[in-house]
PDB file of C-alpha atoms in Angstrom:
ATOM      1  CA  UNK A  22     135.826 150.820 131.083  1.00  0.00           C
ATOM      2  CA  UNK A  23     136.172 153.841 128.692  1.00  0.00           C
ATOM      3  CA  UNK A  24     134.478 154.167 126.237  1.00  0.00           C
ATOM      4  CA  UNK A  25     132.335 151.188 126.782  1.00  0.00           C
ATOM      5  CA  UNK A  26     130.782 151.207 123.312  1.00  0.00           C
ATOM      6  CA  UNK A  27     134.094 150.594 121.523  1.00  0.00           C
ATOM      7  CA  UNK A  28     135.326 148.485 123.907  1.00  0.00           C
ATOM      8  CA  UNK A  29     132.624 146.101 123.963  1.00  0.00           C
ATOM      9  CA  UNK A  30     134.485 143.329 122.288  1.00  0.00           C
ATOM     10  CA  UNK A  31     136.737 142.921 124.867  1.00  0.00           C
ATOM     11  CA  UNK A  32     134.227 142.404 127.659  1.00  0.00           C
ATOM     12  CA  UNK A  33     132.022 139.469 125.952  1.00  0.00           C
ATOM     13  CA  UNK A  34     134.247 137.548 124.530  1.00  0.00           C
ATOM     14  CA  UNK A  35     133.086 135.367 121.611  1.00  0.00           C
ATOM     15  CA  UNK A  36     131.375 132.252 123.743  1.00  0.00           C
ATOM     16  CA  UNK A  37     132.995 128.582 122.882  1.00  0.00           C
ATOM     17  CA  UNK A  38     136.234 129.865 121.764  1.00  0.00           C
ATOM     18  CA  UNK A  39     138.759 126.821 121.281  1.00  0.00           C
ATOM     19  CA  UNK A  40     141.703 127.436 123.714  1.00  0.00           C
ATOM     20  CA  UNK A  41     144.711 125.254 123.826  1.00  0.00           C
ATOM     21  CA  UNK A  42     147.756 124.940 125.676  1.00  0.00           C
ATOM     22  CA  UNK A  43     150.791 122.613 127.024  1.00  0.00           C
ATOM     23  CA  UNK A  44     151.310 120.868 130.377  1.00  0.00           C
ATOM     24  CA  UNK A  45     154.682 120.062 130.915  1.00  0.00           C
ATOM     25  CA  UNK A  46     155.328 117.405 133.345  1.00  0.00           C
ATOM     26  CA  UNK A  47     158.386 117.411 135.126  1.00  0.00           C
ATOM     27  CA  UNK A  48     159.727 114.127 133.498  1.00  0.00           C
ATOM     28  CA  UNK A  49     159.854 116.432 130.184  1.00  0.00           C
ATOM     29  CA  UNK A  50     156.607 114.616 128.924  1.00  0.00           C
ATOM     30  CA  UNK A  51     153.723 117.269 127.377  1.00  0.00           C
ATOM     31  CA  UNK A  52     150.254 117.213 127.206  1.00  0.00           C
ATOM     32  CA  UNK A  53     148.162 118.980 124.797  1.00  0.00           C
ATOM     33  CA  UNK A  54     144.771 120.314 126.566  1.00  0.00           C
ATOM     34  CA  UNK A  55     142.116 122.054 124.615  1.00  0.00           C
ATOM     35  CA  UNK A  56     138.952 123.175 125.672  1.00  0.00           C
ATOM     36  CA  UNK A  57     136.070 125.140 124.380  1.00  0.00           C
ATOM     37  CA  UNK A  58     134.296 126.958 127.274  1.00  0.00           C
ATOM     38  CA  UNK A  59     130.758 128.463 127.260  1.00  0.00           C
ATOM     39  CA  UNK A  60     131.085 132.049 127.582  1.00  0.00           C
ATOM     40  CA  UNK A  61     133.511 134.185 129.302  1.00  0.00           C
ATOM     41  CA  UNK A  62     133.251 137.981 129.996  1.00  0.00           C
ATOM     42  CA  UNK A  63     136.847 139.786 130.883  1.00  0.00           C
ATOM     43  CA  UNK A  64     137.308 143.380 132.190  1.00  0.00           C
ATOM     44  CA  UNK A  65     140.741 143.805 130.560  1.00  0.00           C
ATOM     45  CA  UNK A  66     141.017 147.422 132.752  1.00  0.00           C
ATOM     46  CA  UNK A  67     140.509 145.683 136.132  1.00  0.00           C
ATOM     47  CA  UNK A  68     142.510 142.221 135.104  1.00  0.00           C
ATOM     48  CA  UNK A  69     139.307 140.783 135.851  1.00  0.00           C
ATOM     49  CA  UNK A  70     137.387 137.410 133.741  1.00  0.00           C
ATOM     50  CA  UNK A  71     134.707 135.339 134.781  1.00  0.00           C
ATOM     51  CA  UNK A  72     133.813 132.179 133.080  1.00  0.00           C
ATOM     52  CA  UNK A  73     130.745 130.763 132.739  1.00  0.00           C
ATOM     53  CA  UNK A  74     129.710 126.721 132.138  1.00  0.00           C
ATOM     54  CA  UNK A  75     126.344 126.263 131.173  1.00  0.00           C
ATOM     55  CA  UNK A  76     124.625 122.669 132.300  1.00  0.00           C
ATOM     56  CA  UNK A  77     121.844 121.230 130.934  1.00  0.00           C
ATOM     57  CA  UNK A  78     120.895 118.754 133.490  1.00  0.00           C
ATOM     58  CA  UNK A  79     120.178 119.371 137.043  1.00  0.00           C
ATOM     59  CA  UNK A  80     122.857 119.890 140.123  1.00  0.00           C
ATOM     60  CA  UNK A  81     123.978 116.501 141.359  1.00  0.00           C
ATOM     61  CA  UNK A  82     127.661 116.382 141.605  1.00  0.00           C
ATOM     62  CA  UNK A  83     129.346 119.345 141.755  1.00  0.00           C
ATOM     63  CA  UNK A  84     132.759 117.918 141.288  1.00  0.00           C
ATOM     64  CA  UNK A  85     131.676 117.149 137.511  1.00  0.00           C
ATOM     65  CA  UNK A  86     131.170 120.579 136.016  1.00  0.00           C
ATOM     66  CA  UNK A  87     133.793 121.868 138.237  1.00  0.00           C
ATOM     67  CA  UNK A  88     136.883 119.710 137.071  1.00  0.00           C
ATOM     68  CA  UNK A  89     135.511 120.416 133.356  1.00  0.00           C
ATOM     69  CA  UNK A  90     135.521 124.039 134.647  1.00  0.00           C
ATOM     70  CA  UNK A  91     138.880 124.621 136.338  1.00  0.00           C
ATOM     71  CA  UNK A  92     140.662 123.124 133.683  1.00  0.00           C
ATOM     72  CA  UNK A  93     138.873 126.066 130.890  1.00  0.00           C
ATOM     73  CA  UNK A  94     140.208 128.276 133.893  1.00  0.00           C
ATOM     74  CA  UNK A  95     143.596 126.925 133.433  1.00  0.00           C
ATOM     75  CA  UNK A  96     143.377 127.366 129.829  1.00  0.00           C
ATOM     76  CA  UNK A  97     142.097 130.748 130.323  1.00  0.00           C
ATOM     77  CA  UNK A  98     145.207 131.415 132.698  1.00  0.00           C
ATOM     78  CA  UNK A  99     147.786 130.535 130.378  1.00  0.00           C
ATOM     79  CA  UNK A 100     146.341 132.658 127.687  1.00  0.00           C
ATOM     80  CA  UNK A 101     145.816 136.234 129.438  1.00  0.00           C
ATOM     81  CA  UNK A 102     147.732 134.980 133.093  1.00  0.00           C
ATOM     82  CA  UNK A 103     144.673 135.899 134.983  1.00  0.00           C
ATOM     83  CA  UNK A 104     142.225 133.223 137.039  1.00  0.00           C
ATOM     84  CA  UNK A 105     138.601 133.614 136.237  1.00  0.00           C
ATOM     85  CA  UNK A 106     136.091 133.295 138.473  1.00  0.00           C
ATOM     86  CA  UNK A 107     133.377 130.176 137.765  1.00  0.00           C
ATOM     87  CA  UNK A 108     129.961 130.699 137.313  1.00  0.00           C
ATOM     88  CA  UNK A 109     128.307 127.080 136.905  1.00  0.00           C
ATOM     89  CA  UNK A 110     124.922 127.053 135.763  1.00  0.00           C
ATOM     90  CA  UNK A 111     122.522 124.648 135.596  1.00  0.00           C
ATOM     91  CA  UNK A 112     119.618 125.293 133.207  1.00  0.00           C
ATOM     92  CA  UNK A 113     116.765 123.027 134.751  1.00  0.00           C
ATOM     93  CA  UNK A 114     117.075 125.031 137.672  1.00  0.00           C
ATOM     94  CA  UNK A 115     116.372 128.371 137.165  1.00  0.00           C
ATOM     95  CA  UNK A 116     114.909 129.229 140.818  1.00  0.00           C
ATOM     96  CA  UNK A 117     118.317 128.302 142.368  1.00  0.00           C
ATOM     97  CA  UNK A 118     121.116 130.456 142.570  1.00  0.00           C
ATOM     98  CA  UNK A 119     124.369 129.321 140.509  1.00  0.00           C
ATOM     99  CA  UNK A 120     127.716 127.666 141.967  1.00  0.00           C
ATOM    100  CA  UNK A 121     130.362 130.649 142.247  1.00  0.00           C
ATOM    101  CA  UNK A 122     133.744 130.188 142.754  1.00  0.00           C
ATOM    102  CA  UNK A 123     135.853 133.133 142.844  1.00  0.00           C
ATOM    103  CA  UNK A 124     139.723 133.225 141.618  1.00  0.00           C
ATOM    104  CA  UNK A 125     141.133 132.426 144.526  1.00  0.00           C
ATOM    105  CA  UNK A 126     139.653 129.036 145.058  1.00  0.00           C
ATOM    106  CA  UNK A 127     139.843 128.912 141.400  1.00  0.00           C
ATOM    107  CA  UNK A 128     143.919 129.502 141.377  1.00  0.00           C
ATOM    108  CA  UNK A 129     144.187 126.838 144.428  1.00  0.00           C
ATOM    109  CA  UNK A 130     142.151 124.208 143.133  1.00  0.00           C
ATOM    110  CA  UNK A 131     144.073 124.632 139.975  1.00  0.00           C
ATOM    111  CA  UNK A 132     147.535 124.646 141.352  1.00  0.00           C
ATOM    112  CA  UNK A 133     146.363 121.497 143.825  1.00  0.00           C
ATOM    113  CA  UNK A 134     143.763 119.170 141.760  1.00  0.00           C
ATOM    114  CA  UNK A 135     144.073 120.082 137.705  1.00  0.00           C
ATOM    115  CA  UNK A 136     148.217 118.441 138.296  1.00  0.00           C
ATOM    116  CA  UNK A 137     147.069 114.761 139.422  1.00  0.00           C
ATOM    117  CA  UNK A 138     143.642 115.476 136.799  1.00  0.00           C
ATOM    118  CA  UNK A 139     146.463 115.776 134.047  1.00  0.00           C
ATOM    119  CA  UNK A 140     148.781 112.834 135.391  1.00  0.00           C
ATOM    120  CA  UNK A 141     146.041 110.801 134.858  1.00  0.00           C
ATOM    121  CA  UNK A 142     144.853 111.940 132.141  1.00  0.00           C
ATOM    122  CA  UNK A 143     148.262 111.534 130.415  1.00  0.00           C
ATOM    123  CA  UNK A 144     148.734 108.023 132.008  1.00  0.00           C
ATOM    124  CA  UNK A 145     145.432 107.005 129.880  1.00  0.00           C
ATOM    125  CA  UNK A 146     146.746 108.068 126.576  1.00  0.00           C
ATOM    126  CA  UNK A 147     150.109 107.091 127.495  1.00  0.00           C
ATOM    127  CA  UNK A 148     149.005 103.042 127.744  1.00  0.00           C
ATOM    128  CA  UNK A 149     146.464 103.371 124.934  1.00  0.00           C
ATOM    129  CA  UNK A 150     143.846 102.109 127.009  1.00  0.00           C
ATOM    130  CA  UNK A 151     140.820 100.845 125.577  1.00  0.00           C
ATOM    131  CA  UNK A 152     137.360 102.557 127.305  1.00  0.00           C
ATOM    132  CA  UNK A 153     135.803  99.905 129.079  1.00  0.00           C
ATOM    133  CA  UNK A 154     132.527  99.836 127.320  1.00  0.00           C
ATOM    134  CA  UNK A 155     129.982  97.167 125.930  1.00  0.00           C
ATOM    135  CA  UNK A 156     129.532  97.075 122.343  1.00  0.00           C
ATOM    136  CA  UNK A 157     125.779  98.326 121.530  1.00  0.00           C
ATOM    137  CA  UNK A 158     124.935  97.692 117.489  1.00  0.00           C
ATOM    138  CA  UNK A 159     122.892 100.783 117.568  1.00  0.00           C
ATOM    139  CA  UNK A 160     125.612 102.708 118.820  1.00  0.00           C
ATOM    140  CA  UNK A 161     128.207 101.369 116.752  1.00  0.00           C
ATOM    141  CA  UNK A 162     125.718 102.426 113.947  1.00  0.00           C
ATOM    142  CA  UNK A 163     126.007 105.949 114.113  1.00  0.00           C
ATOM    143  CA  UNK A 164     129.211 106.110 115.465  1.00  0.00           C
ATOM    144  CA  UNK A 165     131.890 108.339 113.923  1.00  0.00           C
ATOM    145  CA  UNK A 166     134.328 105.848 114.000  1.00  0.00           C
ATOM    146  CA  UNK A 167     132.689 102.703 112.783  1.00  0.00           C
ATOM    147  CA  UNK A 168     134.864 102.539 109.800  1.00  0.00           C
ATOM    148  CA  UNK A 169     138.484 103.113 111.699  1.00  0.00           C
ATOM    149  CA  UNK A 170     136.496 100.772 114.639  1.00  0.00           C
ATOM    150  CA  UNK A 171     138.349  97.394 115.646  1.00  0.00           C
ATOM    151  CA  UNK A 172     135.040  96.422 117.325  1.00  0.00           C
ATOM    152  CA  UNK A 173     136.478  94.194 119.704  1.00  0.00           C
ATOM    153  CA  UNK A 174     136.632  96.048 122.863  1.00  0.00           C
ATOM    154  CA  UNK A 175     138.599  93.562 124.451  1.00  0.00           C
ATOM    155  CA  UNK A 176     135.932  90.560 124.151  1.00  0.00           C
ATOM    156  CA  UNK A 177     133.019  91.900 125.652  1.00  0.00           C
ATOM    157  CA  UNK A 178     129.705  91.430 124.487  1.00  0.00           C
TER     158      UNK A 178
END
């Protein structure tokens, strides 16, 4: 970069930034997708970004983190029209190296999985599906939404 002290606000980008954008299915329905990602560093002279998602637990499923991960990426995409590379990193494991994914697996598993991840997302909303769930009083106490609540969740105890 030149001058890499003035320019230093455009290589660590403020972390947990709230993107959103549209999906546009081909029936003409939308979805609205926001995300807030964990931190994200972009070269803006190479056309370069690389997101990273911080876990706190330790590597199990890798599918998890990485769904959560490409679809930040797809955010990120539709904002500056460059795929990041994914970092994943899990934070009880420090000794072991991080999942890396670089763009171009990032740009295929975006243009191949994130379509079917939105279908069904959209299909949930779309039938106004309750979560299936069992009512827990001590949950329902702190819950944010005890007072809109209908507290029925379909009959189950």
């Amino acid at each position: 970069l030149k001058n890499p002290e003035k320019n230093m606000h455009k290589i660590f980008i403020q972390p947990e930034q709230k993107l959103k954008a549209y999906y546009n299915f081909s029936n003409g329905n939308t979805l609205v997708v926001k995300g807030c990602y964990d931190a994200l560093m972009f070269n803006p002279d190479k056309a370069e970004a690389r997101l990273f998602e911080f876990k706190g637990h330790m590597k199990s499923d890798i599918t998890v983190p990485l769904s959560q991960s490409l679809i930040y990426s797809w955010l990120i995409w539709k904002k500056s029209g460059i795929f990041p590379s994914v970092e994943i990193i899990y934070l009880d494991e420090i000794e072991k190296k991080p999942d890396i994914f670089e763009p171009s697996f990032v740009e295929k598993m975006i243009k191949t999985q994130l379509p079917e991840l939105f279908h069904s997302a959209f299909s949930v909303l779309l039938s106004k599906r309750v979560p299936e769930i069992l009512r827990d009083k001590k949950l329902c106490s702190v819950c944010p939404f005890k007072n809109s609540c209908i507290k029925d969740w379909g009959g189950k105890q």
